[in-house]
Tab-separated table of C-alpha atoms in Angstrom:
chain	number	residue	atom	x	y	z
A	1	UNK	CA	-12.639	-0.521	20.387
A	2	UNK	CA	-12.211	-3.004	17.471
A	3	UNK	CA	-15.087	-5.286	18.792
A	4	UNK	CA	-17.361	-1.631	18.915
A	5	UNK	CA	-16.018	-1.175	15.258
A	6	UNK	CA	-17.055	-4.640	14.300
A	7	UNK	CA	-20.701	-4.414	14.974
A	8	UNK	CA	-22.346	-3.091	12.101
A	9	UNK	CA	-20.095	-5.718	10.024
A	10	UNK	CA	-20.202	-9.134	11.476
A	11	UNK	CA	-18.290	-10.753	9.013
A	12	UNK	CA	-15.059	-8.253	9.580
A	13	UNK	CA	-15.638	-9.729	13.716
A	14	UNK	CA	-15.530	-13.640	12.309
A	15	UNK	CA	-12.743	-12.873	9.687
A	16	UNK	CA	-10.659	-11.328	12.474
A	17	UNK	CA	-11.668	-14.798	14.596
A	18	UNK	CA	-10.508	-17.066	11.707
A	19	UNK	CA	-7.552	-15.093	10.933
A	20	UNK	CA	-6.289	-15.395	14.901
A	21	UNK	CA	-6.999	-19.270	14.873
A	22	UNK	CA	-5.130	-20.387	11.866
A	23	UNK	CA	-6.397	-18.464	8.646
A	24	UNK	CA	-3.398	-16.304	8.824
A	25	UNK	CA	-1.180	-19.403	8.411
A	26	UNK	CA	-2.660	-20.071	5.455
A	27	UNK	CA	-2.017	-16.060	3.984
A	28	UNK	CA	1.393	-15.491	5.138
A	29	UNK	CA	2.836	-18.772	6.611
A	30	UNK	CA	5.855	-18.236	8.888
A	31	UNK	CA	9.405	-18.139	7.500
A	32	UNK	CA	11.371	-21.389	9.056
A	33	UNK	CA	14.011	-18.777	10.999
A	34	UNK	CA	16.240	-21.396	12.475
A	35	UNK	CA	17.018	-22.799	8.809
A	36	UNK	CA	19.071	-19.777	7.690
A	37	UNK	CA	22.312	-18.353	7.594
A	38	UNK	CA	23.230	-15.601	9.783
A	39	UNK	CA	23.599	-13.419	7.045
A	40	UNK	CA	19.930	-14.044	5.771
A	41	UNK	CA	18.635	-13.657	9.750
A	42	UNK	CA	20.563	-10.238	9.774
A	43	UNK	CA	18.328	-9.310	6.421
A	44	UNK	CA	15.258	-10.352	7.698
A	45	UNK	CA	15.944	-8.474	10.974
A	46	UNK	CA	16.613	-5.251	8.899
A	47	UNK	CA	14.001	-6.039	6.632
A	48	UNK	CA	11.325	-6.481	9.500
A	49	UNK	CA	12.922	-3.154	11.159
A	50	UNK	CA	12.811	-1.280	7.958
A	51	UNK	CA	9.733	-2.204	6.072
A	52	UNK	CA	6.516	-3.735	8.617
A	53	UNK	CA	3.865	-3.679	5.887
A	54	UNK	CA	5.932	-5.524	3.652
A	55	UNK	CA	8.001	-7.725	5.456
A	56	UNK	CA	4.636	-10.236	6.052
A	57	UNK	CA	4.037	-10.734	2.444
A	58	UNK	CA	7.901	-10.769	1.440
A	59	UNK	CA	8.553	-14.014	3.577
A	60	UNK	CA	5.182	-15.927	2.868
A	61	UNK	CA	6.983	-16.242	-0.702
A	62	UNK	CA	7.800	-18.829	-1.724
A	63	UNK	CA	11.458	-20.822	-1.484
A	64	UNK	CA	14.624	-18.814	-2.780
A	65	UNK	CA	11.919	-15.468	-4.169
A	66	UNK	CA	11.483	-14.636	-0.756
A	67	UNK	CA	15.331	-13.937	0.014
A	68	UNK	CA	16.373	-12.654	-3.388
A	69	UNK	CA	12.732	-9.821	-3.077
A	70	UNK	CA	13.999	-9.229	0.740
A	71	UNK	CA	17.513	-8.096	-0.229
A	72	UNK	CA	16.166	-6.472	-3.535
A	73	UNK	CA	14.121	-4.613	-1.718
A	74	UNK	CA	16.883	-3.482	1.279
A	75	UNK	CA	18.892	-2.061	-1.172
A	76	UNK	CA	16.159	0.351	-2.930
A	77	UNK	CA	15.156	1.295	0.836
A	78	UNK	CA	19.161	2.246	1.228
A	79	UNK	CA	19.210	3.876	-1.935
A	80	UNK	CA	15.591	5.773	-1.500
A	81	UNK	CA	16.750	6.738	2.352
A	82	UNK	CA	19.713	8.387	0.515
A	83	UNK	CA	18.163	10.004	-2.063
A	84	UNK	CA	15.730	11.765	-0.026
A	85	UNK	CA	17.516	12.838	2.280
A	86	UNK	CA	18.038	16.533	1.583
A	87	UNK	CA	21.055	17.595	4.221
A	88	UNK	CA	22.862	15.693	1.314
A	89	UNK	CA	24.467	18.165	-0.897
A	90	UNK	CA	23.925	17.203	-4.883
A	91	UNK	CA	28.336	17.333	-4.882
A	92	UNK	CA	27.991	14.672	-2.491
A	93	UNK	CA	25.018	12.170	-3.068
A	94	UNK	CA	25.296	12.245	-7.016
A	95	UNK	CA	28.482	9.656	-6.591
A	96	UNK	CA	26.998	7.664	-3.549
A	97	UNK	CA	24.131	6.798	-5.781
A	98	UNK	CA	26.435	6.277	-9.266
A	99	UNK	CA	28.497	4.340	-6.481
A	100	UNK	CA	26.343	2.781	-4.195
A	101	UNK	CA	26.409	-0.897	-5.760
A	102	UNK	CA	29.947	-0.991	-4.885
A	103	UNK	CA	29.327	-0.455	-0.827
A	104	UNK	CA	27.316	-3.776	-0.894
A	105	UNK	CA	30.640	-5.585	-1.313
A	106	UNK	CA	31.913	-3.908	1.733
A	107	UNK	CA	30.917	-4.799	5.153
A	108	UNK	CA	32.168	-2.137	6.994
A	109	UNK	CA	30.778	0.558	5.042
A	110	UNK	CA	28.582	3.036	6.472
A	111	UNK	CA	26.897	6.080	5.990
A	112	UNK	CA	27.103	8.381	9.189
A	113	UNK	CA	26.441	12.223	7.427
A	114	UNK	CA	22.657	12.294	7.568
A	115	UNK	CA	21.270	15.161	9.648
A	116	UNK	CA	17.737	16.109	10.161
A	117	UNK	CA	15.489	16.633	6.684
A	118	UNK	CA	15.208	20.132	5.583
A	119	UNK	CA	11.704	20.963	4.124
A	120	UNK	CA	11.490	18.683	1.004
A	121	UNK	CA	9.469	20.184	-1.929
A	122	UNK	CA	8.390	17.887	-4.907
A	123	UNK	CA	8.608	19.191	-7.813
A	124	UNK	CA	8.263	16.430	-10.784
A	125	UNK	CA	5.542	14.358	-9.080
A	126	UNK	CA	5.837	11.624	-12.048
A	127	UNK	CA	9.137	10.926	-12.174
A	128	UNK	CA	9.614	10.595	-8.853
A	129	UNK	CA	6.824	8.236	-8.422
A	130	UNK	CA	8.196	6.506	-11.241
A	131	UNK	CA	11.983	6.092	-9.688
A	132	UNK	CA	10.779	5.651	-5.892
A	133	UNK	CA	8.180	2.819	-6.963
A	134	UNK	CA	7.766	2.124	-10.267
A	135	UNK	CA	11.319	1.172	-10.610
A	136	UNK	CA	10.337	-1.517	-8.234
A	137	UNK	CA	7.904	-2.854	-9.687
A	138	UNK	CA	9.619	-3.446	-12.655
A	139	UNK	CA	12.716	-4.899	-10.760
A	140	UNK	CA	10.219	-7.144	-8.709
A	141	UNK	CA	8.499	-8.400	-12.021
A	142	UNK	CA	11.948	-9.271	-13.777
A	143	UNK	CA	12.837	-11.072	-10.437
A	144	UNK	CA	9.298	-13.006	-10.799
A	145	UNK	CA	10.210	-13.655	-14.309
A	146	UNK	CA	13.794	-15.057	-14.063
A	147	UNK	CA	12.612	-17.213	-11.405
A	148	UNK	CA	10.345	-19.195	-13.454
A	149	UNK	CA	7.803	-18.878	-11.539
A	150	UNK	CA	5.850	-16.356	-13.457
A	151	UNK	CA	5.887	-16.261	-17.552
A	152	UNK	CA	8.384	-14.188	-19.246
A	153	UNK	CA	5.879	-11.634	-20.564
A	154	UNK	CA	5.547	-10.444	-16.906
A	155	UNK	CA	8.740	-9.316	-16.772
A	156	UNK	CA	8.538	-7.971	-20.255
A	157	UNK	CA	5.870	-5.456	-19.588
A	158	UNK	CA	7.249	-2.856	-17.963
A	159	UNK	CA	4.316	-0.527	-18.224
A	160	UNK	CA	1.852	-2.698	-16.238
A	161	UNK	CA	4.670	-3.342	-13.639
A	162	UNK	CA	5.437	0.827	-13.462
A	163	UNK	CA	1.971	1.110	-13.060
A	164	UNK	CA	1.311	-1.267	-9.991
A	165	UNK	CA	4.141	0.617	-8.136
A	166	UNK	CA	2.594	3.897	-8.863
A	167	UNK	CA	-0.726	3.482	-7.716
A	168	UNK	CA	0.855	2.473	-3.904
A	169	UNK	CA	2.994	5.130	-3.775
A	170	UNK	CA	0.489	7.500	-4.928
A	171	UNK	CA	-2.244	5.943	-2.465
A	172	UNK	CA	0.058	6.323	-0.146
A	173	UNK	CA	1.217	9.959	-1.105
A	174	UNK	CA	-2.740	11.037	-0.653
A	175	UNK	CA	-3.172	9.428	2.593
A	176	UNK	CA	0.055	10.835	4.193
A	177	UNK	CA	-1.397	14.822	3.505
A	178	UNK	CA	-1.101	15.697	6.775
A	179	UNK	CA	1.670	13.549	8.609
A	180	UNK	CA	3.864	15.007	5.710
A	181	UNK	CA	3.304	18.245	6.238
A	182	UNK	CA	3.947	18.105	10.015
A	183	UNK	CA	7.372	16.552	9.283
A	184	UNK	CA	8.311	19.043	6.403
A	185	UNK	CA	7.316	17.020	3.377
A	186	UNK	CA	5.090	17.867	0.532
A	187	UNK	CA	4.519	15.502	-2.074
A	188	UNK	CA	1.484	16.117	-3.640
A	189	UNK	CA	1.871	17.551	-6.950
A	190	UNK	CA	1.750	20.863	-7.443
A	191	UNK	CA	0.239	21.150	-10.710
A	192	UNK	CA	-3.012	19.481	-8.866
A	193	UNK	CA	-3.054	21.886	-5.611
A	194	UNK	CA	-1.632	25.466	-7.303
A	195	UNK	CA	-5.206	25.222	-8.604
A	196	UNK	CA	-6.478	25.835	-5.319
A	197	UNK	CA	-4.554	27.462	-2.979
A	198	UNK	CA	-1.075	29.206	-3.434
A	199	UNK	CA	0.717	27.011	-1.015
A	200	UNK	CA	0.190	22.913	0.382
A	201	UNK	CA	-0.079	23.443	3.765
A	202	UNK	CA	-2.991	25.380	3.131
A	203	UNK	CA	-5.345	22.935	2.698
A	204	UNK	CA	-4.646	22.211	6.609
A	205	UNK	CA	-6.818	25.857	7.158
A	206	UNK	CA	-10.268	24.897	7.777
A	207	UNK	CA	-11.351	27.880	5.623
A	208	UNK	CA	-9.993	25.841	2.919
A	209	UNK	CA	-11.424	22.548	3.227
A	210	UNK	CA	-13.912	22.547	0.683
A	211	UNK	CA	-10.608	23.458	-1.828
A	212	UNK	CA	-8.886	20.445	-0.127
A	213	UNK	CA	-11.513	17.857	-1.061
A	214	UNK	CA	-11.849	18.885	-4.239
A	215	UNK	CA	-8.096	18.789	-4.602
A	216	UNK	CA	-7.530	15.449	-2.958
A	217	UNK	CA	-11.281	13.919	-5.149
A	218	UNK	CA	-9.089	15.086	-8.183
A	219	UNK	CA	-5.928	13.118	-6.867
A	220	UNK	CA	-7.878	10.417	-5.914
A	221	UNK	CA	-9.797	10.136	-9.678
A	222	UNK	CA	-6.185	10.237	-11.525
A	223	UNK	CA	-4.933	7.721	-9.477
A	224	UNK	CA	-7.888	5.676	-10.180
A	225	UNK	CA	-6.433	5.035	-14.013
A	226	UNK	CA	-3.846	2.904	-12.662
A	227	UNK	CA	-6.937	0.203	-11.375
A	228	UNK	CA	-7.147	-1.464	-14.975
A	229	UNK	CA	-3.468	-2.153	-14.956
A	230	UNK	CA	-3.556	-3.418	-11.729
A	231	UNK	CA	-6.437	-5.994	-13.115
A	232	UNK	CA	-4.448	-6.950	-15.982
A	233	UNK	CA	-0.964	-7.205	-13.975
A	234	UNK	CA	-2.723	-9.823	-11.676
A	235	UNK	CA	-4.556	-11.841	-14.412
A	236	UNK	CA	-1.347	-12.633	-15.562
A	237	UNK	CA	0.340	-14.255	-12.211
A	238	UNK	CA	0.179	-18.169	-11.713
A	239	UNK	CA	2.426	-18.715	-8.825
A	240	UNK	CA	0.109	-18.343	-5.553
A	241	UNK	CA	2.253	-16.831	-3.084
A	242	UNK	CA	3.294	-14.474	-5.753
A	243	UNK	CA	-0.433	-13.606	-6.233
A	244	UNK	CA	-0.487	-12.984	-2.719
A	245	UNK	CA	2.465	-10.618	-2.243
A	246	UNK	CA	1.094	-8.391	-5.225
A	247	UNK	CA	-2.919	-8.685	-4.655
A	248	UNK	CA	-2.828	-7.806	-0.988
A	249	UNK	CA	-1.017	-4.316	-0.983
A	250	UNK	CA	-3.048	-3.472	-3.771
A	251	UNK	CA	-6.945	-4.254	-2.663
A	252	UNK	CA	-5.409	-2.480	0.816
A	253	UNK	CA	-4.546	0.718	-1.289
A	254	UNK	CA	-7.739	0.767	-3.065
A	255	UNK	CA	-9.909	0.284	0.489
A	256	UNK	CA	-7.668	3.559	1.289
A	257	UNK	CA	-8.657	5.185	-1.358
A	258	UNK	CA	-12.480	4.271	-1.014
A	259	UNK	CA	-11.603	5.893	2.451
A	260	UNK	CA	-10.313	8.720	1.955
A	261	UNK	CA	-12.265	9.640	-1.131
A	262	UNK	CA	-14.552	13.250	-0.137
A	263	UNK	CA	-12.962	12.928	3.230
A	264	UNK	CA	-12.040	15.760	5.367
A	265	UNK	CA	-10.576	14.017	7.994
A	266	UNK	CA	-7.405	13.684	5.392
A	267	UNK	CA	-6.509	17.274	6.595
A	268	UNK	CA	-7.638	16.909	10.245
A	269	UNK	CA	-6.428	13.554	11.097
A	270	UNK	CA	-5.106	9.839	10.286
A	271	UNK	CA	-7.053	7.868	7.487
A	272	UNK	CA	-6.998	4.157	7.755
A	273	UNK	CA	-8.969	1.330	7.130
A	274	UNK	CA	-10.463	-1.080	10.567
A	275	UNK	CA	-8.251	-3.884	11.890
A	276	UNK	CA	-11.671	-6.611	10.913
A	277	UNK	CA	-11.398	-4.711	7.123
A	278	UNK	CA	-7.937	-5.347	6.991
A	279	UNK	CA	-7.701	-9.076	7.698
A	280	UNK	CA	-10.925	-9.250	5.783
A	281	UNK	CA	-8.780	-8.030	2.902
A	282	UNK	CA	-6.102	-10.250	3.189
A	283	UNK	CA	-8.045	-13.649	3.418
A	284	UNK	CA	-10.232	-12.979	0.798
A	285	UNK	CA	-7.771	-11.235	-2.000
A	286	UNK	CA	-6.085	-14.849	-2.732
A	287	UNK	CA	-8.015	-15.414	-6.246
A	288	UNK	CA	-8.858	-13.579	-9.281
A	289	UNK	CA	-12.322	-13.897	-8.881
A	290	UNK	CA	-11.945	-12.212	-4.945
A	291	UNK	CA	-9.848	-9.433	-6.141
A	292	UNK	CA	-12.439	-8.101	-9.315
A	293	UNK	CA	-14.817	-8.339	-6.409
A	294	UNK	CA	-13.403	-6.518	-4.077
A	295	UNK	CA	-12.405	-4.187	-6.735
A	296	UNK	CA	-15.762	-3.452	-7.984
A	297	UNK	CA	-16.989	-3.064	-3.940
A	298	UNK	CA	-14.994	-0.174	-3.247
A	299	UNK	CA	-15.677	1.294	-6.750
A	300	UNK	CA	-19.544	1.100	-6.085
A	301	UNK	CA	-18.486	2.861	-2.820
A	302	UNK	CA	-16.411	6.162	-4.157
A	303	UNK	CA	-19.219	5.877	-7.131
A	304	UNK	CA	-22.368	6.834	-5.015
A	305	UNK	CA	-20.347	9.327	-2.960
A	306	UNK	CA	-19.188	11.707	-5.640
A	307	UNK	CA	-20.647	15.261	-5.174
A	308	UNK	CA	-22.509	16.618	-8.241
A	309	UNK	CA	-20.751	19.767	-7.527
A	310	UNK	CA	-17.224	18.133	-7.410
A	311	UNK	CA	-15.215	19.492	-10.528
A	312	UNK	CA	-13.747	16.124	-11.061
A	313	UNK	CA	-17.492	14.532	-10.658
A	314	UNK	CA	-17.398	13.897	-14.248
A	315	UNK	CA	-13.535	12.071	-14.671
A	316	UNK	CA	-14.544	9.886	-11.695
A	317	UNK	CA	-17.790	8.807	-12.858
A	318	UNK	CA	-15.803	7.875	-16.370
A	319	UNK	CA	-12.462	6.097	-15.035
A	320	UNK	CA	-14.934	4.061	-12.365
A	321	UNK	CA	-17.160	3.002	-15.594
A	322	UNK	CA	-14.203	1.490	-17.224
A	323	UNK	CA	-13.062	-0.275	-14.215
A	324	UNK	CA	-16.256	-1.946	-13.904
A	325	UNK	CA	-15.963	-3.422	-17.268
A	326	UNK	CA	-12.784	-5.227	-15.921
A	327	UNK	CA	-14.524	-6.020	-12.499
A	328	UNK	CA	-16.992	-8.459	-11.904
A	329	UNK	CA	-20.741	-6.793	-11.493
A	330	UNK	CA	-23.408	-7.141	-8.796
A	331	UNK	CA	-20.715	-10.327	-7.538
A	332	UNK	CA	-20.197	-11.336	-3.429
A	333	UNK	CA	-16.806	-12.350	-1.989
A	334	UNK	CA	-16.936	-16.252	-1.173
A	335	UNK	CA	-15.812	-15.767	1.737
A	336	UNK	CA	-18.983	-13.289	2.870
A	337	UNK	CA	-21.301	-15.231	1.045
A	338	UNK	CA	-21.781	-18.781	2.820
A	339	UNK	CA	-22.295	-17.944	6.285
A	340	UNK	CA	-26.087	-16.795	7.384
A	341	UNK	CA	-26.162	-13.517	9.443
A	342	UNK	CA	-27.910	-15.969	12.449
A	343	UNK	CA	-24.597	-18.106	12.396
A	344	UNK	CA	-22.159	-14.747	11.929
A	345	UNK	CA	-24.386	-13.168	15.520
A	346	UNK	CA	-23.835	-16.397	17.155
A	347	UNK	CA	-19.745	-16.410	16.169
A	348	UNK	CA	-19.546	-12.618	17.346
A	349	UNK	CA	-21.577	-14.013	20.615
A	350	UNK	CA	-19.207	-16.660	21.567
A	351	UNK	CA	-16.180	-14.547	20.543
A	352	UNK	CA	-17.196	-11.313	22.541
A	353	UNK	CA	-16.624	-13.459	25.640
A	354	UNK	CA	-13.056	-13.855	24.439
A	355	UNK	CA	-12.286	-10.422	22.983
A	356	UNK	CA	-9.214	-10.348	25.034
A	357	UNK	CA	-7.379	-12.958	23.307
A	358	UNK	CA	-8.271	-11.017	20.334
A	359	UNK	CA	-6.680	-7.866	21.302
A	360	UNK	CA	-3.412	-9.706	20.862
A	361	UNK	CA	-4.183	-10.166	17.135
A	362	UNK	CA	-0.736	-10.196	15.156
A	363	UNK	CA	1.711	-7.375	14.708
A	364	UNK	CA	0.778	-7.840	10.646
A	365	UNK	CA	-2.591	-6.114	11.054
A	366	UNK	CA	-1.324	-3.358	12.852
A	367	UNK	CA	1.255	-2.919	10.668
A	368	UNK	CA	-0.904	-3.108	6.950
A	369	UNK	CA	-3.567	-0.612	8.808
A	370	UNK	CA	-0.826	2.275	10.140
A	371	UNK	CA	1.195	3.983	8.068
A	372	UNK	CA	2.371	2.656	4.630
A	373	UNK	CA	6.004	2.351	3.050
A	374	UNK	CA	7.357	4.931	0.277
């Protein structure tokens, strides 16, 4: 199926070849297991339990960042796990939150109360974006910071780090429409969709799906705003593997929004980007340069599929015009751009006799391409 998907892009089939023999090594090297403590091993066994998408880019950090961002970000899954979980009464979770530092002193400490989510309802789309994500950006940019590995200022500038962690979890908020409503969550804001239909799952009702596009176009252009941040946030990071760990989650959220953008299939179905894409992604977001490129690709895409008759036709065309001022124009990925399509037809020959091997492409790809973390 991947191979069928690769044929109209040829250099998606020789990316996915060049990440299986040894590119991959170069993007997220493997973590030296047998050199750690048991301790760290039982992290990094929770971590890769807990968290797929992210555990990849967490351990290609580099030296001591990659075990102080893997417990940093354990304990905001513990605490977000708890928070969300509504069975909790407010008399009850308010103090295991104030609290909750304490427990990581104590080993035998569990929490055992959790029963099956009742219906969650979001009411202050914002803030919660703000505490579930934002927060950790901000944490992760102070961590960058105190490191020495990035400049102070990135640590300093807590608007730019809010805003990276916003524009994943709201990426991820649009994608997850329907999944979330079959498991009794509803997270899209309601001050976007009480414009169109008097309740969420609505939109599911295929008398409604004009409504739900221009609902989820209008989600899609706000969350747009957050792309010049993003831009700036990145300028500012020297340390490569850093660069890595922040770039690639975000050039994967904006291919999902290029995807998804005017997309019924949102309300019918899952939304995700191809395996070849993904990888594609990943080698190539490494630089500056890449990243603007990328950038302006998928903004030329959502660009020349806006509907005239959209309502938010208008905002779109204006946030996209001032990302392309940050963005590089009319610019090729390096990585796309030195290979002829004779030699690309002749890589795709030799590797469609070995498409099996490929099939056993890593657990990483999978895991960036299903569904993301909150």
């Amino acid at each position: 199926m991947e191979f069928v998907k690769c044929l109209g892009h040829p250099e998606e089939f020789y990316n996915l070849l060049r990440f299986q023999m040894g590119g991959r090594q170069k993007v997220m090297p493997k973590m030296d297991q047998d050199s750690l403590s048991s301790s760290l091993k039982t992290c990094y066994k929770y971590l890769n339990q807990t968290s797929r998408s992210f555990a990849a880019v967490i351990q290609a950090l580099d030296g001591e960042m990659r075990h102080a961002v893997c417990i940093f970000y354990l304990v905001l899954r513990a605490l977000d796990t708890l928070e969300d979980d509504m069975t909790i009464s407010i008399e009850r979770k308010v103090p295991l939150l104030h609290n909750f530092h304490s427990y990581l002193y104590e080993p035998d400490w569990r929490f055992t109360e959790s029963k099956e989510k009742d219906r969650q309802v979001l009411e202050d789309f914002p803030t919660y974006c703000h505490y579930v994500a934002g927060l950790v950006g901000i944490g992760l940019s102070r961590l960058f910071s105190a490191s020495e590995l990035e400049d102070p200022l990135i640590g300093e500038d807590t608007e730019l780090a809010n805003s990276m962690g916003l524009f994943l979890q709201k990426t991820n908020i649009i994608r997850d429409y329907l999944e979330d409503q079959r498991e009794g969550r509803e997270f899209w804001p309601q001050e976007a969709w009480s414009k169109y239909v008097n309740k969420l799952g609505d939109f599911a009702k295929p008398e409604n799906m004009d409504l739900a596009v221009q609902c989820l176009n209008e989600l899609i252009a706000s969350t747009l705003h957050h792309i010049p941040d993003v831009i700036t946030y990145l300028s500012r990071l020297r340390n490569q593997s850093i660069f890595n760990f922040c770039a690639i989650p975000q050039v994967m959220a904006i291919a999902t929004l290029a995807a998804c953008y005017n997309n019924q299939q949102v309300f019918k179905g899952v939304v995700k980007i191809r395996k070849g894409q993904a990888v594609t992604l990943m080698m190539d977001a490494t630089n500056m340069p890449a990243v603007k490129a990328i950038i302006h690709q998928y903004m030329e895409e959502i660009y020349h599929r806006i509907p005239n008759s959209d309502p938010c036709s208008t905002k779109t065309r204006q946030i996209i015009s001032t990302i392309r001022t940050q963005s590089l124009p009319n610019c090729q990925l390096i990585s796309r751009s030195h290979y002829s399509p004779l030699y690309l037809s002749c890589v795709m020959l030799l590797a469609a006799l070995s498409w099996q091997y490929l099939s056993t492409l890593s657990q990483v790809t999978e895991d960036y391409v299903q569904t993301g973390e909150r």
